[in-house]
Amino acid sequence: MSTAWTHEWTRNIFRSSKDRRDLRKPPQIGLYVAAIWIVGCLLIAALAQVISPYHPAQISLDARLSPPLFFGGTLEHLLGTDELGRDVLARLIYSIQISMLIAVGGTFISTLLGVSLGFFAAELGGLIDEGVMALVDMQAAVPFMMTALLVITIFGNSLALFVCLVGLHGWERHARIARGLALTARNRLHVTAARTYNASRVHIYARHILPSCAPTIVVGMTLGLTETVLLESTLSFLGLGIQPPMSSLGNMVGYGRDYLMTAWWIALAPGLVIAATAIALMTIGEALRHSGPRSASYTSI
Amino acid sequence: MTLPIGPARVRTAPASPEPILELRNVDFCYRAPRRSAAEVLGGSRLRKINMSIGRGKAHGLIGESGSGKSTIAKLLLGLTAPQAGQILFDGELLTPNRLAAFRLRVQPVFQNPLDALNPVTPIGKQIVAPLLVNFRMRSSDCQARLAAAISAVGLSGEILGKLPHQISGGQAQRVNIARALILDPEVLICDEPVSALDMTVQAQILNLLSDLRESRGLSLLFISHDIRSVAYLCSEITVLKRGSIVESGSRDQVLLDPKTDYMKSLLRAVPNSELGVEMASRSTPYSQPTEPRHVPAQR
Amino acid sequence: MRRNAHKVFASKIARALVTLVLMVTSVFILMRCAGDPVTVLLGPDATPDMRAAYSGELGLDRPILAQYLAYLHNVVRGSLGVSYVYRQDALGVVLSHLPLTLILTCCALTLAGVTGIAGGIAAAVFPASIVGRASTIASVVGVCVPSFFLAIVLMLVFSIHLNWLPTGGAESWRNLVLPAVTMAAASSAVLARYTRVAVRESLDSRYVLAAFARGIPFRRILIHHVLPNAAAPILTILGLLIGGAVTGSTVVETVFSWPGIGNLFVTSVGSRDVPVVQAIVLLAGTAMIMTNLAVDLGYTWLDPRSKSSET
């Protein structure tokens, strides 16, 4: 037993660094599949109105609870139909559109907010720095779900509010990363050189500091996107996110939960899409992280 | 702000005896919080620094690591302010609201040429950036000045589209000098401009700086720990030790007749054959174009 | 050394208190942003007497700072308003749901702790073996599959198809199995990821190489050299998971109709029962901050290096 361990482990530790890098890298094929999946989802989201076989709200009472194709269903409804005879595939396509919109919008907002606050904290220092970092600490200390639910209770819910709310998620990590990177970057010699020819702070941040932080921020965005997808679907699943006439993926799972006994496919199809999207985003994020600059700033998943 | 158009001004060298840049009783100490490792290593306390750089002169500043050379460069570039004392430029006190105008006339050349360039911007854009930032010129208007600047430092036009990692250290230092020259400054603060380069390139850059001083009437502050390059380039030398000036004067005074043990030990540390040869031929004026090109010896 | 450690302790406690006050303050600001606080706290169908009494208690005629202080006072006393739905003191309602959540959380976290740490160590020590690969893949999948979906799949398989376990409720231990497993899955995945990274880093270090070169048996290296050094990040994540238990249990409790705080949270948000939601947020936030503090102090106690650091 012990010798087997030792053998295995010796191999690991004395393997050349190149081998170990290969080991850390996820298999390339997985990365391609992930990229194709994400591009496919974005395409579906962009073209939902064109490619959807039915209108998502179209009711056909003759074809209620028809199962998917290979489980005794027909070609007309590839993924079956729900309680009211609405086509699951059509609803799925429209839900992907809404979910992608919220995920991308939310991630964009949180990155913008986080990076600008991080830069402000780094550049201005002093009380502003302390204040931003106190906010970051607070946001990190209290689970975001709670903040989100509190806000929804007090202010009610609408699409715009919901996107902003999702956008508040994760800003603190971007802020922390951006602040750290900016504090390092602003001491670089080319930034000092720019200061000596009267470059303004805006110029320095736009031309010198942002480009040097960009790779790390992009990795953070990918990981943030994963979390946003999961957060949005969870809130919508609980019935506290996107509200009924519209539907997102989480919403569909929540609706399908009531028909689990009779029509499992209503909940399973969107659930699989969420899981696959999250896994694909995570794979891409990990690949980017390992190929890009190494940074110790990602201490939370 | 006036737009400096046209060929670089040629200033008639030592017009007035009044120094162009002067430090008076400057005290400086890094504050404890937010002190980066580099500052801990490279920075130190400066005490009662009095120093002046003559118009059109090349002034050398020698000292070992940590003696405060780079801190003086920072002070003279307005990157940090002294705790006590004054910095005078052209007879006027340097104050925060004069800083912008001051920086147009005093430009730096840094030690590590590749670090001083933004790694993601093409060289050409970086050289004209000072013009764009200060005068809101369109980049098409800068072409003439750009061409003048790169020919002044002996670069060809094909380098302009490259990124910093595609060029050599010597080329990068020329690019830095070009970027400094494009504002047509009166003073160049050179903080160890050749220390990171290899020997032959060092000689080229030293000659370039010397030529530029001649042809444009530039004043130079040349900071180095290498006595030989200072001896070659500069007519005045100041020696710094742990934040205080221990010796100051003309080149001959300092090098041939050192008063302090510190300077003597510094001189002894230099392979003396090289310095001795140069000292022997000191009858020739310092940096006449006819002087045979100096190639610093192997260290 | 000792005094220094006390100073570090004091600064950590002070920071936790500041975070706590900040949290209460932001809840206060959010509530004030929403409109008339009496309506928000008492609900739309409160009697005028109640409204008058409560606005007197809140001191709405006084300046905002005095109101804020009154609010702080109320929070400290535990008077967080009356639930619209239950017509009882909100804090009491929340506390009555607490035991079930604690049971669920304890089971789930024990399960997660054991599987997550074991899986993480396996993945770090034998990255190429089947166990290691499986653990690595499982941790990615576990993080990415949302717990509501996992819950539904488990329910579909074990309750509906196999009919082994009930789908919901809290009558016997059989009701506990599915929620605990679901909740453990996500935590275990997170824990496994961090354990893997921490152990891997520790394994790659020079002191382990040196220990190996001295001929110390592998098991001893693992227990005496690797794990103590990997413990700190694992402890942090464990602390985060414990502190976040209320939020973590929200989804699972809802899906499996487990009548704990998480379930109460979601129904209260649905019925916009502000006092209850506020009570849960303050309670869970406090729990979170306190666990973080405990983990921090634990570090300082355990790790000889952090005693000398000022931060």
Short mmCIF file of N, CA and C in Angstrom, two decimals, chain A residues 1-2 4-6 8-15 20 23-24 134-135 137-138 140-147 149-156 226 230 233-234 237-238 240 250 253-254 257 260-261 264 267-272 274-275 278-279 282-283 286 289 298-301, chain C residues 15 19 22-23 26-27 30-31 33-34 124-129 133 140-141 143-146 148-149 152-153 155-156 160 167 190 193-194 200 203-204 208-209 212 218-219 221-222 237 244 247 250-251 254-255 265-266 268-270 272-274 277-278 280-281 284-285 288-289 292:
data_model
loop_
_atom_site.label_atom_id
_atom_site.label_comp_id
_atom_site.label_asym_id
_atom_site.label_seq_id
_atom_site.Cartn_x
_atom_site.Cartn_y
_atom_site.Cartn_z
N MET A 1 0.85 -1.20 0.00
CA MET A 1 0.00 0.00 0.00
C MET A 1 0.88 1.25 0.00
N SER A 2 1.73 1.29 1.00
CA SER A 2 2.56 2.46 1.18
C SER A 2 3.52 2.65 0.00
N ALA A 4 3.02 1.74 -3.05
CA ALA A 4 2.27 2.21 -4.22
C ALA A 4 2.09 3.72 -4.15
N TRP A 5 1.75 4.19 -2.98
CA TRP A 5 1.60 5.66 -2.79
C TRP A 5 2.88 6.36 -3.15
N THR A 6 3.96 5.85 -2.56
CA THR A 6 5.24 6.51 -2.73
C THR A 6 5.61 6.56 -4.20
N GLU A 8 3.69 6.42 -6.87
CA GLU A 8 2.83 7.37 -7.59
C GLU A 8 3.27 8.80 -7.33
N TRP A 9 3.55 9.05 -6.06
CA TRP A 9 3.82 10.41 -5.66
C TRP A 9 5.19 10.86 -6.12
N THR A 10 6.15 9.93 -6.10
CA THR A 10 7.47 10.26 -6.61
C THR A 10 7.37 10.66 -8.06
N ARG A 11 6.57 9.91 -8.75
CA ARG A 11 6.40 10.23 -10.17
C ARG A 11 5.86 11.65 -10.31
N ASN A 12 4.92 12.00 -9.47
CA ASN A 12 4.34 13.33 -9.56
C ASN A 12 5.34 14.42 -9.30
N ILE A 13 6.14 14.19 -8.25
CA ILE A 13 6.98 15.31 -7.83
C ILE A 13 8.18 15.48 -8.73
N PHE A 14 8.66 14.39 -9.31
CA PHE A 14 9.83 14.53 -10.15
C PHE A 14 9.51 14.64 -11.62
N ARG A 15 8.24 14.63 -11.92
CA ARG A 15 7.86 14.85 -13.30
C ARG A 15 8.36 16.23 -13.72
N ARG A 20 3.80 18.59 -15.71
CA ARG A 20 2.83 18.99 -14.71
C ARG A 20 1.89 20.06 -15.27
N LEU A 23 -0.70 18.41 -17.00
CA LEU A 23 -1.64 17.77 -16.10
C LEU A 23 -2.68 18.78 -15.63
N ARG A 24 -2.20 19.99 -15.36
CA ARG A 24 -3.13 21.01 -14.87
C ARG A 24 -4.11 21.42 -15.94
N ALA A 134 -13.99 48.44 2.99
CA ALA A 134 -14.97 48.06 4.01
C ALA A 134 -16.22 47.51 3.33
N LEU A 135 -16.65 48.18 2.25
CA LEU A 135 -17.81 47.68 1.49
C LEU A 135 -17.53 46.28 0.94
N ASP A 137 -15.45 44.08 2.10
CA ASP A 137 -15.46 43.11 3.20
C ASP A 137 -16.88 42.74 3.58
N MET A 138 -17.74 43.76 3.62
CA MET A 138 -19.11 43.49 4.03
C MET A 138 -19.81 42.60 3.01
N ALA A 140 -18.47 40.59 1.01
CA ALA A 140 -17.92 39.23 1.03
C ALA A 140 -18.39 38.48 2.26
N ALA A 141 -18.66 39.21 3.34
CA ALA A 141 -19.02 38.53 4.59
C ALA A 141 -20.45 38.02 4.56
N VAL A 142 -21.34 38.79 3.93
CA VAL A 142 -22.74 38.40 3.93
C VAL A 142 -23.05 37.69 2.62
N PRO A 143 -23.60 36.48 2.66
CA PRO A 143 -23.89 35.77 1.42
C PRO A 143 -24.81 36.60 0.52
N PHE A 144 -24.49 36.60 -0.76
CA PHE A 144 -25.22 37.51 -1.64
C PHE A 144 -26.68 37.16 -1.76
N MET A 145 -27.00 35.86 -1.70
CA MET A 145 -28.41 35.45 -1.78
C MET A 145 -29.27 36.23 -0.80
N MET A 146 -28.71 36.44 0.38
CA MET A 146 -29.49 37.11 1.41
C MET A 146 -29.76 38.55 1.04
N THR A 147 -28.71 39.23 0.61
CA THR A 147 -28.89 40.61 0.17
C THR A 147 -29.94 40.66 -0.93
N LEU A 149 -32.37 38.59 -1.67
CA LEU A 149 -33.73 38.31 -1.23
C LEU A 149 -34.28 39.49 -0.43
N LEU A 150 -33.42 40.11 0.38
CA LEU A 150 -33.87 41.28 1.14
C LEU A 150 -34.31 42.39 0.19
N VAL A 151 -33.50 42.64 -0.83
CA VAL A 151 -33.84 43.70 -1.79
C VAL A 151 -35.14 43.36 -2.50
N ILE A 152 -35.29 42.09 -2.90
CA ILE A 152 -36.52 41.71 -3.60
C ILE A 152 -37.73 41.89 -2.69
N THR A 153 -37.59 41.52 -1.40
CA THR A 153 -38.71 41.70 -0.48
C THR A 153 -39.10 43.15 -0.37
N ILE A 154 -38.12 44.01 -0.26
CA ILE A 154 -38.44 45.41 0.00
C ILE A 154 -38.91 46.12 -1.25
N PHE A 155 -38.23 45.86 -2.38
CA PHE A 155 -38.52 46.66 -3.57
C PHE A 155 -39.37 45.95 -4.61
N GLY A 156 -39.75 44.71 -4.36
CA GLY A 156 -40.49 44.01 -5.40
C GLY A 156 -39.56 43.59 -6.51
N THR A 226 -20.19 32.33 -14.74
CA THR A 226 -20.67 31.04 -14.22
C THR A 226 -21.56 31.27 -13.00
N LEU A 230 -25.74 30.65 -12.35
CA LEU A 230 -26.28 29.84 -11.26
C LEU A 230 -27.18 30.68 -10.35
N SER A 233 -30.53 31.49 -12.07
CA SER A 233 -31.44 30.36 -12.18
C SER A 233 -31.98 29.95 -10.81
N THR A 234 -31.14 30.08 -9.79
CA THR A 234 -31.61 29.73 -8.46
C THR A 234 -32.73 30.66 -8.01
N PHE A 237 -35.75 29.97 -9.97
CA PHE A 237 -36.34 28.70 -9.56
C PHE A 237 -37.21 28.89 -8.33
N LEU A 238 -36.73 29.69 -7.40
CA LEU A 238 -37.48 29.94 -6.17
C LEU A 238 -38.71 30.80 -6.43
N LEU A 240 -38.53 33.94 -7.33
CA LEU A 240 -38.26 35.29 -6.86
C LEU A 240 -37.48 36.08 -7.90
N GLY A 250 -34.18 28.83 -14.96
CA GLY A 250 -34.50 28.46 -13.59
C GLY A 250 -36.00 28.41 -13.36
N VAL A 253 -37.45 25.20 -14.63
CA VAL A 253 -37.24 24.07 -13.73
C VAL A 253 -38.25 24.17 -12.58
N GLY A 254 -38.43 25.38 -12.06
CA GLY A 254 -39.37 25.56 -10.97
C GLY A 254 -40.78 25.16 -11.35
N ARG A 257 -41.06 21.39 -11.66
CA ARG A 257 -41.03 20.64 -10.40
C ARG A 257 -42.42 20.14 -10.01
N LEU A 260 -43.26 16.79 -11.76
CA LEU A 260 -42.18 15.82 -11.76
C LEU A 260 -42.71 14.39 -11.89
N MET A 261 -43.84 14.11 -11.24
CA MET A 261 -44.41 12.76 -11.26
C MET A 261 -44.82 12.35 -12.66
N TRP A 264 -41.46 14.47 -16.29
CA TRP A 264 -40.12 14.80 -15.79
C TRP A 264 -39.33 15.68 -16.75
N ALA A 267 -38.78 19.68 -16.35
CA ALA A 267 -37.76 20.20 -15.46
C ALA A 267 -36.36 19.78 -15.89
N LEU A 268 -36.27 18.58 -16.47
CA LEU A 268 -34.95 18.05 -16.76
C LEU A 268 -34.24 18.81 -17.89
N ALA A 269 -34.98 19.14 -18.95
CA ALA A 269 -34.33 19.79 -20.10
C ALA A 269 -33.66 21.11 -19.72
N PRO A 270 -34.38 22.05 -19.12
CA PRO A 270 -33.70 23.30 -18.76
C PRO A 270 -32.62 23.10 -17.71
N GLY A 271 -32.85 22.18 -16.78
CA GLY A 271 -31.85 21.92 -15.76
C GLY A 271 -30.54 21.46 -16.37
N LEU A 272 -30.64 20.57 -17.36
CA LEU A 272 -29.42 20.11 -18.04
C LEU A 272 -28.73 21.26 -18.76
N ILE A 274 -28.74 24.42 -17.91
CA ILE A 274 -28.05 25.25 -16.91
C ILE A 274 -26.74 24.59 -16.51
N ALA A 275 -26.83 23.29 -16.16
CA ALA A 275 -25.63 22.60 -15.69
C ALA A 275 -24.55 22.61 -16.77
N ALA A 278 -22.99 26.05 -17.15
CA ALA A 278 -22.09 26.39 -16.06
C ALA A 278 -20.78 25.61 -16.18
N ILE A 279 -20.88 24.33 -16.52
CA ILE A 279 -19.66 23.53 -16.65
C ILE A 279 -18.80 24.05 -17.79
N MET A 282 -17.11 27.22 -16.74
CA MET A 282 -16.05 26.92 -15.78
C MET A 282 -14.82 26.37 -16.50
N THR A 283 -15.06 25.47 -17.47
CA THR A 283 -13.94 24.90 -18.22
C THR A 283 -13.16 25.99 -18.94
N GLU A 286 -11.22 28.14 -16.45
CA GLU A 286 -10.03 27.47 -15.95
C GLU A 286 -8.93 27.47 -16.99
N ARG A 289 -7.47 30.82 -17.23
CA ARG A 289 -6.67 31.15 -16.06
C ARG A 289 -5.30 30.51 -16.14
N TYR A 298 -7.91 34.64 -7.03
CA TYR A 298 -9.21 33.96 -7.07
C TYR A 298 -9.36 33.06 -5.88
N THR A 299 -9.71 33.62 -4.77
CA THR A 299 -9.79 32.76 -3.61
C THR A 299 -11.19 32.23 -3.41
N SER A 300 -12.14 32.70 -4.20
CA SER A 300 -13.47 32.10 -4.08
C SER A 300 -13.91 31.61 -5.43
N ILE A 301 -14.70 30.59 -5.41
CA ILE A 301 -15.14 30.02 -6.68
C ILE A 301 -16.27 30.86 -7.24
N ARG C 15 -12.80 44.71 13.85
CA ARG C 15 -13.20 44.69 12.44
C ARG C 15 -14.53 43.96 12.26
N THR C 19 -18.00 45.48 10.71
CA THR C 19 -18.77 44.85 9.64
C THR C 19 -20.23 44.65 10.07
N LEU C 22 -21.98 47.90 9.99
CA LEU C 22 -22.21 48.27 8.59
C LEU C 22 -23.39 47.50 8.02
N MET C 23 -23.47 46.22 8.36
CA MET C 23 -24.56 45.41 7.83
C MET C 23 -25.90 45.93 8.34
N SER C 26 -26.77 49.07 6.59
CA SER C 26 -27.28 48.98 5.21
C SER C 26 -28.69 48.42 5.19
N VAL C 27 -29.01 47.52 6.12
CA VAL C 27 -30.40 47.06 6.18
C VAL C 27 -31.32 48.25 6.50
N LEU C 30 -31.69 50.41 3.41
CA LEU C 30 -32.56 49.75 2.43
C LEU C 30 -34.02 49.90 2.82
N MET C 31 -34.31 49.69 4.12
CA MET C 31 -35.69 49.76 4.57
C MET C 31 -36.23 51.17 4.42
N CYS C 33 -35.22 53.34 2.23
CA CYS C 33 -35.37 53.65 0.81
C CYS C 33 -36.71 53.16 0.29
N ALA C 34 -37.24 52.12 0.92
CA ALA C 34 -38.42 51.48 0.35
C ALA C 34 -39.69 52.27 0.59
N ALA C 124 -5.37 15.40 -4.98
CA ALA C 124 -4.06 16.05 -4.98
C ALA C 124 -2.94 15.03 -4.97
N VAL C 125 -3.12 13.96 -4.20
CA VAL C 125 -2.01 13.00 -4.04
C VAL C 125 -1.90 12.08 -5.26
N PHE C 126 -3.05 11.66 -5.77
CA PHE C 126 -3.01 10.78 -6.96
C PHE C 126 -3.75 11.45 -8.12
N PRO C 127 -3.20 12.48 -8.69
CA PRO C 127 -3.97 13.18 -9.72
C PRO C 127 -4.24 12.33 -10.95
N ALA C 128 -3.40 11.31 -11.17
CA ALA C 128 -3.57 10.55 -12.40
C ALA C 128 -4.43 9.31 -12.20
N SER C 129 -4.69 8.93 -10.95
CA SER C 129 -5.43 7.69 -10.73
C SER C 129 -6.92 7.90 -11.00
N ARG C 133 -8.96 11.44 -10.61
CA ARG C 133 -9.66 12.06 -11.73
C ARG C 133 -11.14 12.20 -11.45
N VAL C 140 -15.82 19.66 -10.06
CA VAL C 140 -16.26 20.67 -11.04
C VAL C 140 -17.77 20.56 -11.26
N VAL C 141 -18.23 19.32 -11.46
CA VAL C 141 -19.66 19.13 -11.71
C VAL C 141 -20.47 19.59 -10.49
N VAL C 143 -19.79 21.84 -8.31
CA VAL C 143 -19.88 23.29 -8.19
C VAL C 143 -20.85 23.84 -9.22
N CYS C 144 -20.86 23.23 -10.41
CA CYS C 144 -21.61 23.81 -11.52
C CYS C 144 -23.08 23.40 -11.56
N VAL C 145 -23.41 22.21 -11.07
CA VAL C 145 -24.81 21.80 -11.13
C VAL C 145 -25.55 22.51 -10.00
N PRO C 146 -26.53 23.31 -10.32
CA PRO C 146 -27.23 24.03 -9.26
C PRO C 146 -27.94 23.05 -8.34
N PHE C 148 -30.72 23.06 -6.86
CA PHE C 148 -32.14 22.75 -7.10
C PHE C 148 -32.30 21.66 -8.16
N PHE C 149 -31.39 21.68 -9.13
CA PHE C 149 -31.48 20.67 -10.18
C PHE C 149 -31.05 19.30 -9.65
N ILE C 152 -33.81 17.86 -7.73
CA ILE C 152 -34.89 17.32 -8.56
C ILE C 152 -34.50 15.97 -9.14
N VAL C 153 -33.25 15.87 -9.57
CA VAL C 153 -32.80 14.59 -10.13
C VAL C 153 -32.84 13.50 -9.07
N MET C 155 -34.62 13.41 -6.42
CA MET C 155 -36.01 13.15 -6.09
C MET C 155 -36.63 12.23 -7.13
N LEU C 156 -36.31 12.55 -8.39
CA LEU C 156 -36.85 11.76 -9.50
C LEU C 156 -36.41 10.32 -9.39
N ILE C 160 -39.34 8.97 -6.80
CA ILE C 160 -40.41 8.69 -7.74
C ILE C 160 -40.21 7.34 -8.43
N THR C 167 -40.45 12.41 -0.68
CA THR C 167 -40.05 13.59 -1.43
C THR C 167 -39.95 14.82 -0.55
N VAL C 190 -17.01 22.26 -3.33
CA VAL C 190 -16.20 23.45 -3.06
C VAL C 190 -15.01 23.07 -2.18
N ARG C 193 -12.32 21.12 -4.03
CA ARG C 193 -11.48 21.96 -4.88
C ARG C 193 -10.39 22.64 -4.09
N TYR C 194 -10.80 23.25 -2.98
CA TYR C 194 -9.80 23.99 -2.20
C TYR C 194 -8.80 23.06 -1.55
N ARG C 200 -2.01 20.20 -2.92
CA ARG C 200 -1.10 20.18 -4.07
C ARG C 200 0.05 21.17 -3.86
N LEU C 203 2.34 19.88 -1.29
CA LEU C 203 3.14 18.76 -1.81
C LEU C 203 4.28 19.24 -2.69
N ASP C 204 4.03 20.32 -3.41
CA ASP C 204 5.05 20.81 -4.34
C ASP C 204 6.15 21.60 -3.64
N VAL C 208 8.58 19.55 1.74
CA VAL C 208 8.11 18.19 1.51
C VAL C 208 9.16 17.42 0.71
N LEU C 209 9.77 18.08 -0.24
CA LEU C 209 10.83 17.43 -1.01
C LEU C 209 11.97 17.04 -0.07
N PHE C 212 11.01 14.17 2.02
CA PHE C 212 11.04 12.97 1.19
C PHE C 212 12.48 12.51 1.03
N PHE C 218 5.97 7.99 3.41
CA PHE C 218 5.04 8.92 2.78
C PHE C 218 3.87 9.28 3.67
N ARG C 219 3.33 8.26 4.36
CA ARG C 219 2.15 8.52 5.18
C ARG C 219 2.48 9.56 6.26
N ILE C 221 4.82 11.84 6.06
CA ILE C 221 4.96 13.16 5.42
C ILE C 221 3.59 13.80 5.25
N LEU C 222 2.66 12.97 4.78
CA LEU C 222 1.32 13.50 4.52
C LEU C 222 0.70 14.05 5.80
N ILE C 237 -12.54 27.82 4.22
CA ILE C 237 -13.68 27.43 3.42
C ILE C 237 -14.73 26.77 4.30
N GLY C 244 -22.45 30.26 6.01
CA GLY C 244 -23.45 30.44 4.96
C GLY C 244 -24.52 29.37 4.96
N THR C 247 -28.20 30.37 4.05
CA THR C 247 -28.42 30.60 2.63
C THR C 247 -28.30 29.30 1.87
N THR C 250 -31.39 27.29 1.86
CA THR C 250 -32.63 27.88 1.34
C THR C 250 -33.25 27.01 0.25
N VAL C 251 -32.45 26.75 -0.78
CA VAL C 251 -32.98 26.03 -1.93
C VAL C 251 -33.40 24.62 -1.55
N THR C 254 -36.48 24.41 0.43
CA THR C 254 -37.67 24.70 -0.36
C THR C 254 -38.08 23.50 -1.19
N VAL C 255 -37.11 22.90 -1.86
CA VAL C 255 -37.45 21.80 -2.75
C VAL C 255 -38.01 20.62 -1.97
N PHE C 265 -37.61 31.62 4.93
CA PHE C 265 -37.03 32.76 4.22
C PHE C 265 -37.74 32.94 2.88
N VAL C 266 -37.79 31.86 2.09
CA VAL C 266 -38.35 31.97 0.75
C VAL C 266 -39.84 32.31 0.81
N SER C 268 -41.36 33.86 3.15
CA SER C 268 -41.52 35.22 3.64
C SER C 268 -41.19 36.23 2.55
N VAL C 269 -40.16 35.93 1.75
CA VAL C 269 -39.84 36.84 0.65
C VAL C 269 -41.02 36.87 -0.31
N GLY C 270 -41.60 35.67 -0.57
CA GLY C 270 -42.75 35.58 -1.48
C GLY C 270 -43.92 36.41 -0.98
N ARG C 272 -43.65 38.87 1.04
CA ARG C 272 -43.07 40.16 1.38
C ARG C 272 -43.26 40.48 2.86
N ASP C 273 -42.97 39.48 3.68
CA ASP C 273 -43.07 39.62 5.13
C ASP C 273 -41.76 40.23 5.64
N VAL C 274 -41.66 41.57 5.54
CA VAL C 274 -40.38 42.23 5.77
C VAL C 274 -39.77 41.94 7.15
N VAL C 277 -38.03 38.55 7.09
CA VAL C 277 -36.86 38.56 6.22
C VAL C 277 -35.72 39.32 6.88
N GLN C 278 -36.07 40.47 7.45
CA GLN C 278 -35.05 41.27 8.10
C GLN C 278 -34.41 40.51 9.25
N ILE C 280 -34.17 37.29 9.57
CA ILE C 280 -33.31 36.21 9.06
C ILE C 280 -32.00 36.78 8.55
N VAL C 281 -32.09 37.89 7.80
CA VAL C 281 -30.87 38.47 7.24
C VAL C 281 -29.92 38.88 8.36
N ALA C 284 -28.56 35.63 10.06
CA ALA C 284 -27.62 34.87 9.24
C ALA C 284 -26.34 35.67 9.03
N GLY C 285 -26.50 36.99 8.83
CA GLY C 285 -25.31 37.82 8.67
C GLY C 285 -24.44 37.77 9.90
N MET C 288 -22.65 34.55 10.06
CA MET C 288 -21.56 34.53 9.09
C MET C 288 -20.34 35.28 9.62
N ILE C 289 -20.61 36.48 10.12
CA ILE C 289 -19.49 37.31 10.59
C ILE C 289 -18.82 36.65 11.78
N ASN C 292 -16.67 33.78 10.64
CA ASN C 292 -15.43 34.30 10.05
C ASN C 292 -14.47 34.72 11.14
#
